[in-house]
mmCIF file of C-alpha atoms in Angstrom:
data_model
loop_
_atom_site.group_PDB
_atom_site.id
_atom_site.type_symbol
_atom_site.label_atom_id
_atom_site.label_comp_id
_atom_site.label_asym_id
_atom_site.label_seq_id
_atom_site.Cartn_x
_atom_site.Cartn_y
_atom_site.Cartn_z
ATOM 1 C CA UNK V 1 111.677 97.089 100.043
ATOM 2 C CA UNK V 2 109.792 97.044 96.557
ATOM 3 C CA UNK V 3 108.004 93.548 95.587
ATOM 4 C CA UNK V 4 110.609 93.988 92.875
ATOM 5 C CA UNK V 5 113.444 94.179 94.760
ATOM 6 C CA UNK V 6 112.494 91.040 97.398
ATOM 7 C CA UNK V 7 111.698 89.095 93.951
ATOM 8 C CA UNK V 8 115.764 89.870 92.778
ATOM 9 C CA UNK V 9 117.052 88.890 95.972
ATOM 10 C CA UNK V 10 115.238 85.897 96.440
ATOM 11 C CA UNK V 11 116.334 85.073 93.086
ATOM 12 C CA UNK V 12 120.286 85.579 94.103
ATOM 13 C CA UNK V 13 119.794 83.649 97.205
ATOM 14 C CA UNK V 14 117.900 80.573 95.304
ATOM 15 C CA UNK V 15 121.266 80.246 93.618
ATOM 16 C CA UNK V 16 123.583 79.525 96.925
ATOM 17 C CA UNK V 17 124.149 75.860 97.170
ATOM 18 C CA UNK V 18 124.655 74.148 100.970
ATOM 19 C CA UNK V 19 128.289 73.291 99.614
ATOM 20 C CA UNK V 20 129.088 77.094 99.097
ATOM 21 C CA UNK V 21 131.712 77.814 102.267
ATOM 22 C CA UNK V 22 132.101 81.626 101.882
ATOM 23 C CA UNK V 23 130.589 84.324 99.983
ATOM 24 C CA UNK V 24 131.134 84.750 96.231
ATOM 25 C CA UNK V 25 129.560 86.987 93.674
ATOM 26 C CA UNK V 26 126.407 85.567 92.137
ATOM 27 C CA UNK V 27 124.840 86.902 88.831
ATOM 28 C CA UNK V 28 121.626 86.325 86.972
ATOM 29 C CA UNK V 29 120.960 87.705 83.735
ATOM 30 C CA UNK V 30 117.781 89.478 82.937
ATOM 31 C CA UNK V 31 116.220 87.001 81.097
ATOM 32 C CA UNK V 32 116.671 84.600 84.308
ATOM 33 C CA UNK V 33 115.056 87.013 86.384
ATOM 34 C CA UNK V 34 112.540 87.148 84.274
ATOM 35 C CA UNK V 35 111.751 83.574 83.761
ATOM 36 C CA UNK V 36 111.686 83.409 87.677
ATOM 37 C CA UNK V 37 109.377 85.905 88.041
ATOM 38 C CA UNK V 38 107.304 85.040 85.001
ATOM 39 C CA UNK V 39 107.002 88.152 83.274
ATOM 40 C CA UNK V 40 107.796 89.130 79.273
ATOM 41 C CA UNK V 41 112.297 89.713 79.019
ATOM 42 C CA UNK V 42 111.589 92.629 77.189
ATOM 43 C CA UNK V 43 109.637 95.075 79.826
ATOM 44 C CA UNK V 44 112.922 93.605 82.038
ATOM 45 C CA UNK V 45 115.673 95.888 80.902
ATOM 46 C CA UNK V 46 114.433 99.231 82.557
ATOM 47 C CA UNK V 47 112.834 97.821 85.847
ATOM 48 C CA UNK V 48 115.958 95.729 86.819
ATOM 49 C CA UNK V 49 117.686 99.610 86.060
ATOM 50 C CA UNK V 50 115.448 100.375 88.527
ATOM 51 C CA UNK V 51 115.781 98.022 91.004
ATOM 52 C CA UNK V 52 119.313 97.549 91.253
ATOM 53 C CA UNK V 53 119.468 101.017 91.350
ATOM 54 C CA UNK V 54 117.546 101.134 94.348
ATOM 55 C CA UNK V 55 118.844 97.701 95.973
ATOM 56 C CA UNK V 56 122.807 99.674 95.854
ATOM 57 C CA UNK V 57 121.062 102.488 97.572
ATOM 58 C CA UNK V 58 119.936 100.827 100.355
ATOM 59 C CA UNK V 59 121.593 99.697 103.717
ATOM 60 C CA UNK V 60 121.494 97.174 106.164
ATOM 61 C CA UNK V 61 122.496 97.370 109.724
ATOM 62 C CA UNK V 62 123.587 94.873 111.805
ATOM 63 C CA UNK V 63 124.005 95.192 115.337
ATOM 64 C CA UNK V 64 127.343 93.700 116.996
ATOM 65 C CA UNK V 65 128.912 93.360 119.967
ATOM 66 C CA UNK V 66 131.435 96.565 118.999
ATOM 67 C CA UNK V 67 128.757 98.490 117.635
ATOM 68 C CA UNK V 68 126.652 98.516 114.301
ATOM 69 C CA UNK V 69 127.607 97.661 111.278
ATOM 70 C CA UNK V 70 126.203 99.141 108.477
ATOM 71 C CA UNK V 71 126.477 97.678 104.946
ATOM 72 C CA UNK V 72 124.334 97.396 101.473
ATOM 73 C CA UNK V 73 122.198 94.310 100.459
ATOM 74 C CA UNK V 74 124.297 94.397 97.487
ATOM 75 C CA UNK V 75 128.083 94.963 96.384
ATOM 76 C CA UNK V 76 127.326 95.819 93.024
ATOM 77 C CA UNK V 77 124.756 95.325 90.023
#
């Protein structure tokens, strides 16, 4: 996984709070990721293409007692 990539999902997963009970769609718009990775907005636009283009593409797999389950880091982007 790209520096890019870890630096967008740590990003998502600084926004669960200890209250949240189930999973729910998180967003966070470019200029957020930005700010939290301290870099200019507008050079933002075509790498976050990039790297939610390659964060959908990728899979994880967990293994369970029926088997593996296979499923993306990401629903959508």
């Amino acid at each position: 996984m790209s520096l890019g990539e870890q630096r967008l999902i740590l990003a998502m997963i600084s926004q669960i709070q200890p209250n949240d009970e189930d999973f729910k769609p998180y967003q966070i718009s470019i200029a957020e990721f930005a700010d939290f990775i301290g870099v200019s907005k507008n050079s933002m636009y075509q790498e976050c293409q990039k790297i939610t283009k390659k964060l959908l593409s990728r899979v994880v797999e967990i293994n369970e007692s029926n088997g593996l389950l296979q499923t993306g880091w990401v629903s959508s982007a």
